PDB file of C-alpha atoms in Angstrom:
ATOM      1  CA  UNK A1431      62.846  61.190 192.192  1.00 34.00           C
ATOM      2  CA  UNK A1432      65.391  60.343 189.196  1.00 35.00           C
ATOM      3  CA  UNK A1433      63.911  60.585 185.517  1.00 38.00           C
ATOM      4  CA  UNK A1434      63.857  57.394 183.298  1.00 38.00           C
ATOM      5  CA  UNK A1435      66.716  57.776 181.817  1.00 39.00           C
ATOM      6  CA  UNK A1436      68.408  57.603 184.944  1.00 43.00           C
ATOM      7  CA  UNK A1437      67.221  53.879 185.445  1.00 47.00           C
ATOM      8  CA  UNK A1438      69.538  51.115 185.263  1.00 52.00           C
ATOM      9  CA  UNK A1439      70.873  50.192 181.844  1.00 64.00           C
ATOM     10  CA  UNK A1440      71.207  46.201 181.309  1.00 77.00           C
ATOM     11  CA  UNK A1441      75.185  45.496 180.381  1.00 84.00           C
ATOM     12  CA  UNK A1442      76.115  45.643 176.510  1.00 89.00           C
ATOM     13  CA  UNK A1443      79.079  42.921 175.145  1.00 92.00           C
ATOM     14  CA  UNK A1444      81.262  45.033 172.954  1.00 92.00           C
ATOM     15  CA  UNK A1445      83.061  42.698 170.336  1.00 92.00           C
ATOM     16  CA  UNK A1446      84.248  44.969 167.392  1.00 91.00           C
ATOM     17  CA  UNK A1447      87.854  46.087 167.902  1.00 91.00           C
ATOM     18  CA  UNK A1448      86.681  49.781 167.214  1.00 89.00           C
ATOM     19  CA  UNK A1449      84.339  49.593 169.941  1.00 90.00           C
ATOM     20  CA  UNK A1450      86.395  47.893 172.628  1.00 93.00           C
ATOM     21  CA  UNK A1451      89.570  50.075 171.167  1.00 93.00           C
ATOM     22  CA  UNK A1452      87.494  53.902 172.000  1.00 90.00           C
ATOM     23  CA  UNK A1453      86.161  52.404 175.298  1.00 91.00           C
ATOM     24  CA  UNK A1454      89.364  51.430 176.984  1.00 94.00           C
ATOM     25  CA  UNK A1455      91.186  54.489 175.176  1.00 91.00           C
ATOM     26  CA  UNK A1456      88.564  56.620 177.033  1.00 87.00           C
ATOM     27  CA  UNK A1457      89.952  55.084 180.157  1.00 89.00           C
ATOM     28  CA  UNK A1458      93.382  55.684 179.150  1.00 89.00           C
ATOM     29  CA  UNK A1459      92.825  59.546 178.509  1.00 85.00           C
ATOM     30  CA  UNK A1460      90.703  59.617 181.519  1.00 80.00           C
ATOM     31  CA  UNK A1461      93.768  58.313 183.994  1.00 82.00           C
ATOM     32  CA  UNK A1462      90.546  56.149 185.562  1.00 81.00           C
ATOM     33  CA  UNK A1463      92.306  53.364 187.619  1.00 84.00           C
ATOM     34  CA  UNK A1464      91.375  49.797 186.829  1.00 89.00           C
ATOM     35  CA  UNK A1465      91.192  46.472 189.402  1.00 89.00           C
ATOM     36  CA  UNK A1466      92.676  43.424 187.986  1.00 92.00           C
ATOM     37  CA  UNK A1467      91.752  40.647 190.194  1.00 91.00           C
ATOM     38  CA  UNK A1468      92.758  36.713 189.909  1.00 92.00           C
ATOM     39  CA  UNK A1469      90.248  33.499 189.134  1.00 89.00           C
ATOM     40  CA  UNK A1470      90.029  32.232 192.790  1.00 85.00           C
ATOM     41  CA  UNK A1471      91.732  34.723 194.555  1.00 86.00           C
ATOM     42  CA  UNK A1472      90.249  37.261 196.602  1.00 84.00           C
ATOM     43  CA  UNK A1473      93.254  39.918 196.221  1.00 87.00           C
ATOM     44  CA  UNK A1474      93.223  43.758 194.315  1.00 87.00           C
ATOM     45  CA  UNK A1475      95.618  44.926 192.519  1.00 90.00           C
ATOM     46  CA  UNK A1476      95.245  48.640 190.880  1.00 88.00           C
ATOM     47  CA  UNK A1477      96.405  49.497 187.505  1.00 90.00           C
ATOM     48  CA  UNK A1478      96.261  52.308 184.609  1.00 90.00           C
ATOM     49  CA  UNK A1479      95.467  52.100 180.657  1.00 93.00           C
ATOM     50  CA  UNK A1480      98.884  52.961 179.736  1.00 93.00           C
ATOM     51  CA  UNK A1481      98.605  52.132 176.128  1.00 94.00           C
ATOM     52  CA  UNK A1482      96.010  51.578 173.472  1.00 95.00           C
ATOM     53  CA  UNK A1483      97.184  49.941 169.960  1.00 94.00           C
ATOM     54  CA  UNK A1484      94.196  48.905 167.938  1.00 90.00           C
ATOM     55  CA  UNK A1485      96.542  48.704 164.655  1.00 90.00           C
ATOM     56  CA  UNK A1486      98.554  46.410 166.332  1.00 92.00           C
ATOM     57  CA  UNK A1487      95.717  44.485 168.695  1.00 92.00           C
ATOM     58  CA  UNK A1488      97.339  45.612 171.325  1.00 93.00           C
ATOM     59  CA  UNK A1489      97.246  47.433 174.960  1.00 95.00           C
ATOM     60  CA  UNK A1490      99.487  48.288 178.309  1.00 95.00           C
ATOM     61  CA  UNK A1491      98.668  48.377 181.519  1.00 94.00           C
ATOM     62  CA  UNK A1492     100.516  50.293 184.494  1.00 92.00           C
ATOM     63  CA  UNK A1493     102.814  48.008 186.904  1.00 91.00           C
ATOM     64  CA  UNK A1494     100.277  47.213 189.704  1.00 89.00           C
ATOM     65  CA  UNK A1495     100.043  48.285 193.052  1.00 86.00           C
ATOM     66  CA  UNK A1496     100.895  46.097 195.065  1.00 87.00           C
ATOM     67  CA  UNK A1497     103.360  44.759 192.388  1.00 89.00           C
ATOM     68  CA  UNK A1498     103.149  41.329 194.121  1.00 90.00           C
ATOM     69  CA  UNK A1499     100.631  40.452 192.072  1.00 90.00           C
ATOM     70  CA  UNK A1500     102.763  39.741 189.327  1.00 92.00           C
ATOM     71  CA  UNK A1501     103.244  36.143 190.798  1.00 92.00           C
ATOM     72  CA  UNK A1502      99.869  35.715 189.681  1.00 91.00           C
ATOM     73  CA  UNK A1503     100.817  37.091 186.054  1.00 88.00           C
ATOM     74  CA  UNK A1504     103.906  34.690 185.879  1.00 88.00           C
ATOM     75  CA  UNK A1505     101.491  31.547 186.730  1.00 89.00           C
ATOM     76  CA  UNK A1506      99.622  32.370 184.050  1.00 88.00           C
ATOM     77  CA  UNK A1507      96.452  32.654 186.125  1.00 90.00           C
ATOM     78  CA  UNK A1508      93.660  33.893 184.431  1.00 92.00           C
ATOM     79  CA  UNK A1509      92.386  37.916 185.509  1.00 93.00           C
ATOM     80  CA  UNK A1510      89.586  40.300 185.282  1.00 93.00           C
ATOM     81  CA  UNK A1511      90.276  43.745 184.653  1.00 94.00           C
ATOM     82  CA  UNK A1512      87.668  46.581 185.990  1.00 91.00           C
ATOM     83  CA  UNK A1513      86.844  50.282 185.756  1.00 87.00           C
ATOM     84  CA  UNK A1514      84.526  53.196 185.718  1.00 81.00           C
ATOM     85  CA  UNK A1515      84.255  56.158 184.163  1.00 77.00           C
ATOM     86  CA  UNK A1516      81.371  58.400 184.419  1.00 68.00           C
ATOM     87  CA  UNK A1517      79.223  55.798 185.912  1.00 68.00           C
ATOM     88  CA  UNK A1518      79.962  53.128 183.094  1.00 80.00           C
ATOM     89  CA  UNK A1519      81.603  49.900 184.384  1.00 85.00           C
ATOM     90  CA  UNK A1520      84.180  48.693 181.400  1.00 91.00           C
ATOM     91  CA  UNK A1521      85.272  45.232 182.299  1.00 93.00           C
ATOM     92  CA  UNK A1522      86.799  42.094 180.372  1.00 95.00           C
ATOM     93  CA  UNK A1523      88.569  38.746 181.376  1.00 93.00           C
ATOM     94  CA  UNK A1524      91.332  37.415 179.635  1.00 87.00           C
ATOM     95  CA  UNK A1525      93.475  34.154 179.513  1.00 77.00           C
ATOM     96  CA  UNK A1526      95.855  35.666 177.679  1.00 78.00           C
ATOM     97  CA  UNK A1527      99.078  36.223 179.492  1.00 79.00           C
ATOM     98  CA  UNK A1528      99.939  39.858 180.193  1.00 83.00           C
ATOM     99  CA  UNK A1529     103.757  39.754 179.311  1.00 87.00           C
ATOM    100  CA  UNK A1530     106.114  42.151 182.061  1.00 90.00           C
ATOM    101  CA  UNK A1531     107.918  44.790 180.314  1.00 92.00           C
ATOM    102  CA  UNK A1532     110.860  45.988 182.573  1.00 88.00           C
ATOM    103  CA  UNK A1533     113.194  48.162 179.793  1.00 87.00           C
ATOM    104  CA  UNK A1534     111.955  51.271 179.611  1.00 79.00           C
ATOM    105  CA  UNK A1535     111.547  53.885 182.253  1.00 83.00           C
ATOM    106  CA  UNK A1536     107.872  53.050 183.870  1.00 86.00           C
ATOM    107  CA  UNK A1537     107.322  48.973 184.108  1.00 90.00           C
ATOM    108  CA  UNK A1538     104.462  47.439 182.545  1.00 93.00           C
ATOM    109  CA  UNK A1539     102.304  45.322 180.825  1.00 94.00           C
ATOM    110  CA  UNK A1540     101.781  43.823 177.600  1.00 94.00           C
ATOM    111  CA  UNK A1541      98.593  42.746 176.472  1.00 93.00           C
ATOM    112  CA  UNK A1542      96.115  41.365 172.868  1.00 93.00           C
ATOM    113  CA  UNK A1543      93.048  43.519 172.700  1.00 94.00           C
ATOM    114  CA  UNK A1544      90.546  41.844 174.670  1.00 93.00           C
ATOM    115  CA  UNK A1545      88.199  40.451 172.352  1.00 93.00           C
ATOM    116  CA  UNK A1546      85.108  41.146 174.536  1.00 94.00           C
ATOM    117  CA  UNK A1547      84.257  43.608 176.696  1.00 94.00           C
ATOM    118  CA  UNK A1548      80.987  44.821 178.993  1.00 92.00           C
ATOM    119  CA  UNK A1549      80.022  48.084 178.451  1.00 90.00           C
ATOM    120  CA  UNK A1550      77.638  48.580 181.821  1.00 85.00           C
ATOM    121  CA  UNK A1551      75.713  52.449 181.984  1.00 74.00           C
ATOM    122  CA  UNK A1552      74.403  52.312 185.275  1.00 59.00           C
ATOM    123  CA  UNK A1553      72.574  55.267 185.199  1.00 49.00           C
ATOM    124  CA  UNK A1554      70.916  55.218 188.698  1.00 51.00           C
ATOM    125  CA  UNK A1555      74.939  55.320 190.071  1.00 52.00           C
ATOM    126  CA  UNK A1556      74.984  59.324 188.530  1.00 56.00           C
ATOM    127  CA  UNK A1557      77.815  60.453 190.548  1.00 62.00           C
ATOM    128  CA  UNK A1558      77.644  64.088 192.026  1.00 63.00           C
ATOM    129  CA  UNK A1559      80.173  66.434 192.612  1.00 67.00           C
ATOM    130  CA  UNK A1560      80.301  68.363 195.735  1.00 70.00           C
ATOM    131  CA  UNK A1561      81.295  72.110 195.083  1.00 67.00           C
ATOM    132  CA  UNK A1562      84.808  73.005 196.900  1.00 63.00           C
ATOM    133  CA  UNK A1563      83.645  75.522 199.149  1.00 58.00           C
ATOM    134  CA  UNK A1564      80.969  73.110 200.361  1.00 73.00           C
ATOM    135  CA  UNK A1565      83.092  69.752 200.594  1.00 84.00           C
ATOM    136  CA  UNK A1566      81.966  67.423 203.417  1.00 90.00           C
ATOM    137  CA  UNK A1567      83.958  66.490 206.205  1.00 94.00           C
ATOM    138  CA  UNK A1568      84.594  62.274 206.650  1.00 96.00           C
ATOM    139  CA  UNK A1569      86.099  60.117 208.642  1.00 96.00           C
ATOM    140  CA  UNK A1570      86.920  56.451 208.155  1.00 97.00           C
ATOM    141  CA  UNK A1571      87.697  53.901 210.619  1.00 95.00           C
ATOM    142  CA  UNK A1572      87.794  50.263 211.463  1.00 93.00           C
ATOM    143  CA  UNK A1573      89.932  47.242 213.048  1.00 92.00           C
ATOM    144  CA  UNK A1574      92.385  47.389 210.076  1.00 89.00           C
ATOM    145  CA  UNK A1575      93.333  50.718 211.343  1.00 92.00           C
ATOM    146  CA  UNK A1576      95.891  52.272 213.881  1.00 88.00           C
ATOM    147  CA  UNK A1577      93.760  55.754 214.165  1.00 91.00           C
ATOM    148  CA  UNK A1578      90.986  57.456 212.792  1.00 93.00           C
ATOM    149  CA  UNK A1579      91.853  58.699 209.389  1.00 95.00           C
ATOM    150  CA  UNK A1580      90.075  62.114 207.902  1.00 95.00           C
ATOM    151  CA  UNK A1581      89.407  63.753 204.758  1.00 95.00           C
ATOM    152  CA  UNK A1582      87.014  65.155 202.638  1.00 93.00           C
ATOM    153  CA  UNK A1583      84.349  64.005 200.169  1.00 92.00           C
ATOM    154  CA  UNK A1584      84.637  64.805 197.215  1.00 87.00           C
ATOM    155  CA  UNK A1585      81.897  63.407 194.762  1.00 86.00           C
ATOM    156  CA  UNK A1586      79.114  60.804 195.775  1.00 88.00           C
ATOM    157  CA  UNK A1587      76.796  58.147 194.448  1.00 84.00           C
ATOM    158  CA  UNK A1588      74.256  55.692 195.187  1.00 81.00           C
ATOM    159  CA  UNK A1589      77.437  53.322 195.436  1.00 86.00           C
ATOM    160  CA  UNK A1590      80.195  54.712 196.601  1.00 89.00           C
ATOM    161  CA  UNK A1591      82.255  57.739 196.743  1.00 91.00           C
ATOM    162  CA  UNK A1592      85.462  59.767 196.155  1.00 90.00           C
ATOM    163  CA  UNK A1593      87.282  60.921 199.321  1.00 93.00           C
ATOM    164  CA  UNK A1594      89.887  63.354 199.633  1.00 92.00           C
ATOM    165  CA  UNK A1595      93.124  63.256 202.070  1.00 94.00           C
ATOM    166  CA  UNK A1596      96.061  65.179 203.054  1.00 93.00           C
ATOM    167  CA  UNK A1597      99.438  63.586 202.487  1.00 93.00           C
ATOM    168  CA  UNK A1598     100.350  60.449 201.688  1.00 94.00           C
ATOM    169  CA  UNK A1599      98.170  57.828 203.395  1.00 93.00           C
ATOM    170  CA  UNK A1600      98.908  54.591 201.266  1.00 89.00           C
ATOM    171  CA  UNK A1601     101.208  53.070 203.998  1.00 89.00           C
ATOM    172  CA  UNK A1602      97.667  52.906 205.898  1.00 92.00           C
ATOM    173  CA  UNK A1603      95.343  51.809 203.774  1.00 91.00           C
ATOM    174  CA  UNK A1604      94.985  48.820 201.855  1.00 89.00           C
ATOM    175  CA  UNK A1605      93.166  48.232 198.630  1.00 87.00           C
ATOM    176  CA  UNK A1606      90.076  45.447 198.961  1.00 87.00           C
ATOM    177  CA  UNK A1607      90.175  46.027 202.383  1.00 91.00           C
ATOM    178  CA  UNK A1608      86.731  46.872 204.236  1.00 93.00           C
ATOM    179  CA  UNK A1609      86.560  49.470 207.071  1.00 95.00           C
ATOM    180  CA  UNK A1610      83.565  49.045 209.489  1.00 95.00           C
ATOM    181  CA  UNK A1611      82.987  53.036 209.951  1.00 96.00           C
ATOM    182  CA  UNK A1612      83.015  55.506 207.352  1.00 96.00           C
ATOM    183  CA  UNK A1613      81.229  58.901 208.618  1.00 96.00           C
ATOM    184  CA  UNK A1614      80.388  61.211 206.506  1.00 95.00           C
ATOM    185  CA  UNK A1615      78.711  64.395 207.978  1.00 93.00           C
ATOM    186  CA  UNK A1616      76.229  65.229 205.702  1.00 91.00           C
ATOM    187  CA  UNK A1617      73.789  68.420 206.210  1.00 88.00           C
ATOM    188  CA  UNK A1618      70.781  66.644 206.970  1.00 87.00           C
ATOM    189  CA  UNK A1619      73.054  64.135 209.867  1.00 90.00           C
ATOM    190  CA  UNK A1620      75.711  62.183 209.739  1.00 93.00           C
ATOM    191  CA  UNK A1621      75.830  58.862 207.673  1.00 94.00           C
ATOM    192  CA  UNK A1622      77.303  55.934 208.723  1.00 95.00           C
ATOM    193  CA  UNK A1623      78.240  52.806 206.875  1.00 95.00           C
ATOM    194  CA  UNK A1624      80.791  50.215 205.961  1.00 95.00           C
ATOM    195  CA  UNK A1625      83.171  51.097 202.695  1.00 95.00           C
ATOM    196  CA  UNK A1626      85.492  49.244 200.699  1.00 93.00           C
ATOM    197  CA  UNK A1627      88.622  50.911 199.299  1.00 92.00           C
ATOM    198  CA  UNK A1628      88.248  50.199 195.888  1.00 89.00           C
ATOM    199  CA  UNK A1629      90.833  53.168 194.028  1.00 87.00           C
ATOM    200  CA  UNK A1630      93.845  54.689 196.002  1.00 89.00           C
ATOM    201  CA  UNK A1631      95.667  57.297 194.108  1.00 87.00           C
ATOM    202  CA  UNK A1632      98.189  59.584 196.194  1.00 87.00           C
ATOM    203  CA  UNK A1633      99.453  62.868 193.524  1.00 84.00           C
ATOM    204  CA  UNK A1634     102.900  63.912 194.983  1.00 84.00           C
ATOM    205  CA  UNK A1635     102.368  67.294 193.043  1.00 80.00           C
ATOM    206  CA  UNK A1636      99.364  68.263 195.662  1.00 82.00           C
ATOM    207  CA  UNK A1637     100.835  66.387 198.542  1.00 89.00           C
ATOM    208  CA  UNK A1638      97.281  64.748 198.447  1.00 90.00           C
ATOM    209  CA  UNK A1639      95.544  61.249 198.017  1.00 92.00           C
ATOM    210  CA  UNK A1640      92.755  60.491 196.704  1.00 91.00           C
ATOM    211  CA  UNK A1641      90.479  57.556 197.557  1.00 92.00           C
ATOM    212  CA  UNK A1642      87.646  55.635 195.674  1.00 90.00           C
ATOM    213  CA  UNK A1643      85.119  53.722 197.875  1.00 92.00           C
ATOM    214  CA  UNK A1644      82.377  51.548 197.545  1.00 91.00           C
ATOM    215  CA  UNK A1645      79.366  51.513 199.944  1.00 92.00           C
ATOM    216  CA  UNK A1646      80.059  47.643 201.798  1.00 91.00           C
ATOM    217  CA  UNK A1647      76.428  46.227 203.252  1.00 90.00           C
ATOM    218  CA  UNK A1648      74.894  49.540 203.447  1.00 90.00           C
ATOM    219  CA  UNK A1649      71.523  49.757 205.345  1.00 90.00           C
ATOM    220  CA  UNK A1650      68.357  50.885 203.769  1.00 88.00           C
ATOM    221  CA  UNK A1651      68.327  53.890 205.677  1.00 89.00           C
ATOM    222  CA  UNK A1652      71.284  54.732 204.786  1.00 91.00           C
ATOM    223  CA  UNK A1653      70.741  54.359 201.200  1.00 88.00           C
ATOM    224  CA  UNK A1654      68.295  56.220 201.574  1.00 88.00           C
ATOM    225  CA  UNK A1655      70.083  59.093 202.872  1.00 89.00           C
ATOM    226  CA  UNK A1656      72.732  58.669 200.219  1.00 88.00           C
ATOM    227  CA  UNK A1657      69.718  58.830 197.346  1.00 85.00           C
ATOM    228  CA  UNK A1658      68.769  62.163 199.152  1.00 87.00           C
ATOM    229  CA  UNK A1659      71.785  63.795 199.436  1.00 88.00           C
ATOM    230  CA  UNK A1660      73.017  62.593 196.042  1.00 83.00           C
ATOM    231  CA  UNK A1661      69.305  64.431 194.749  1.00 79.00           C
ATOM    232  CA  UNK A1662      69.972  67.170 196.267  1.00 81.00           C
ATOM    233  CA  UNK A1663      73.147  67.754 194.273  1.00 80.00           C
ATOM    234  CA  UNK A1664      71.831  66.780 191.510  1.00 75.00           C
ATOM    235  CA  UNK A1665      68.908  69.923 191.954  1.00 75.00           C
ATOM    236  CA  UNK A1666      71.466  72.597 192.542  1.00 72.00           C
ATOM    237  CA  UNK A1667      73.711  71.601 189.542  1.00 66.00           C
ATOM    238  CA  UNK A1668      70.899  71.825 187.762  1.00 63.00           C
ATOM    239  CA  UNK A1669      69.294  75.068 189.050  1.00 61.00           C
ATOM    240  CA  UNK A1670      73.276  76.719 188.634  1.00 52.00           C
ATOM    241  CA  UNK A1671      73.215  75.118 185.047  1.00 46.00           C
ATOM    242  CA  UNK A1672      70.228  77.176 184.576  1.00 44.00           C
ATOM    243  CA  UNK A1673      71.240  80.218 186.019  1.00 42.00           C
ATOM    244  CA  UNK A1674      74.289  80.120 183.616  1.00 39.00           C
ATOM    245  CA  UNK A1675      71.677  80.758 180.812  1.00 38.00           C
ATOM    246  CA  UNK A1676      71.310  84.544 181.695  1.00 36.00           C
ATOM    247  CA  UNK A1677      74.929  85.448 181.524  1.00 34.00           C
TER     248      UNK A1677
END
């Protein structure tokens, strides 16, 4: 169904400082959100690119959410550091300490460029945007939750998928954590899988959050009706691209 240059790329280790510097600058301009996540611990933590300084070898992250991570940064406990951005997973480790800046008005973290980074274009993960006037209706559910929480979708692909709420729903939801039933009612049926909550984002300007999650032990029939769906988007953005040509 996809063409070949929609197959999976194998991961690329960036090493030059200009490389690694326009990567995680991209991420920076991009506001993408970032997991840091501990050697041997099983916790998330969410952070932004605040800062990139490649005169100075240099870069600063966001204070995380939930800031009780930075236990972990003040045992000097090794961390990985993870994000996407258009389908491209940009991740490093690093035993370098991250240093906890407190004076100005935003806390944060200090950081040496990393010195290697993977640069990972999986292409078969395309991510398609849902038009607004045709968003899907979801629902997401599981022991870990009080009530039924529901939303809309917003973009999808073969692994996960951006989700849409009204209000502020962080007190609810908890990064890492994996909800049994995530419904999604798609226009050929309703899909039904577990998810992970991988992003959580809530903008006080929209009164809205915004959710990133990862497909958790989906089912082959479900995949496949994720690869459908996720085609069929693809085909219309495509056929209004064209139509665009005659105006």
């Amino acid at each position: 169904m996809f063409d070949a240059q929609d197959a999976p790329q194998p991961p690329k280790v960036l090493t030059t400082p200009l490389e690694i510097a326009s990567n995680l600058r991209m991420l920076q301009e991009s506001h993408d959100p970032l997991i840091i996540t501990f050697n041997d611990r099983t916790e998330r933590y969410q952070s932004y690119m605040v800062d990139v300084d490649r005169d100075n070898n240099h870069i600063t992250l966001d204070e995380m959410i939930p800031r009780n991570g930075e236990r972990f940064l003040e045992a000097g406990i090794p961390y990985r550091v993870e994000g996407f951005h258009d389908g491209v997973r940009i991740a490093w480790e690093s035993n370098t300490l991250l240093t906890i800046d407190d004076t100005g008005p935003h806390r944060c973290y200090h950081s040496a460029l990393p010195k290697e980074v993977i640069y990972h274009q999986r292409r078969n993960a395309f991510r398609a945007a849902l038009k607004l006037a045709h968003l899907v209706d979801v629902e997401v559910a599981g022991e870990k939750l009080t009530k039924l929480i529901k939303g809309k979708l917003l973009d999808v692909s073969a692994t996960g998928c951006k989700l849409r709420f009204e209000g502020d729903i962080s007190e609810q939801i908890q990064l890492g954590q994996v909800y049994e039933r995530f419904n999604a009612a798609l226009p050929f049926g309703h899909m039904i899988t577990a998810v992970e909550l991988r992003h959580l984002h809530f903008e006080e300007r929209l009164n809205i959050t915004f959710a990133g999650m990862r497909f958790h032990n989906i089912s082959g029939a479900v995949q496949r009706q994720v690869e459908r769906f996720v085609y069929q988007l693809q085909r219309e953005a495509r056929r209004f691209d064209k139509d665009d040509d005659y105006f």
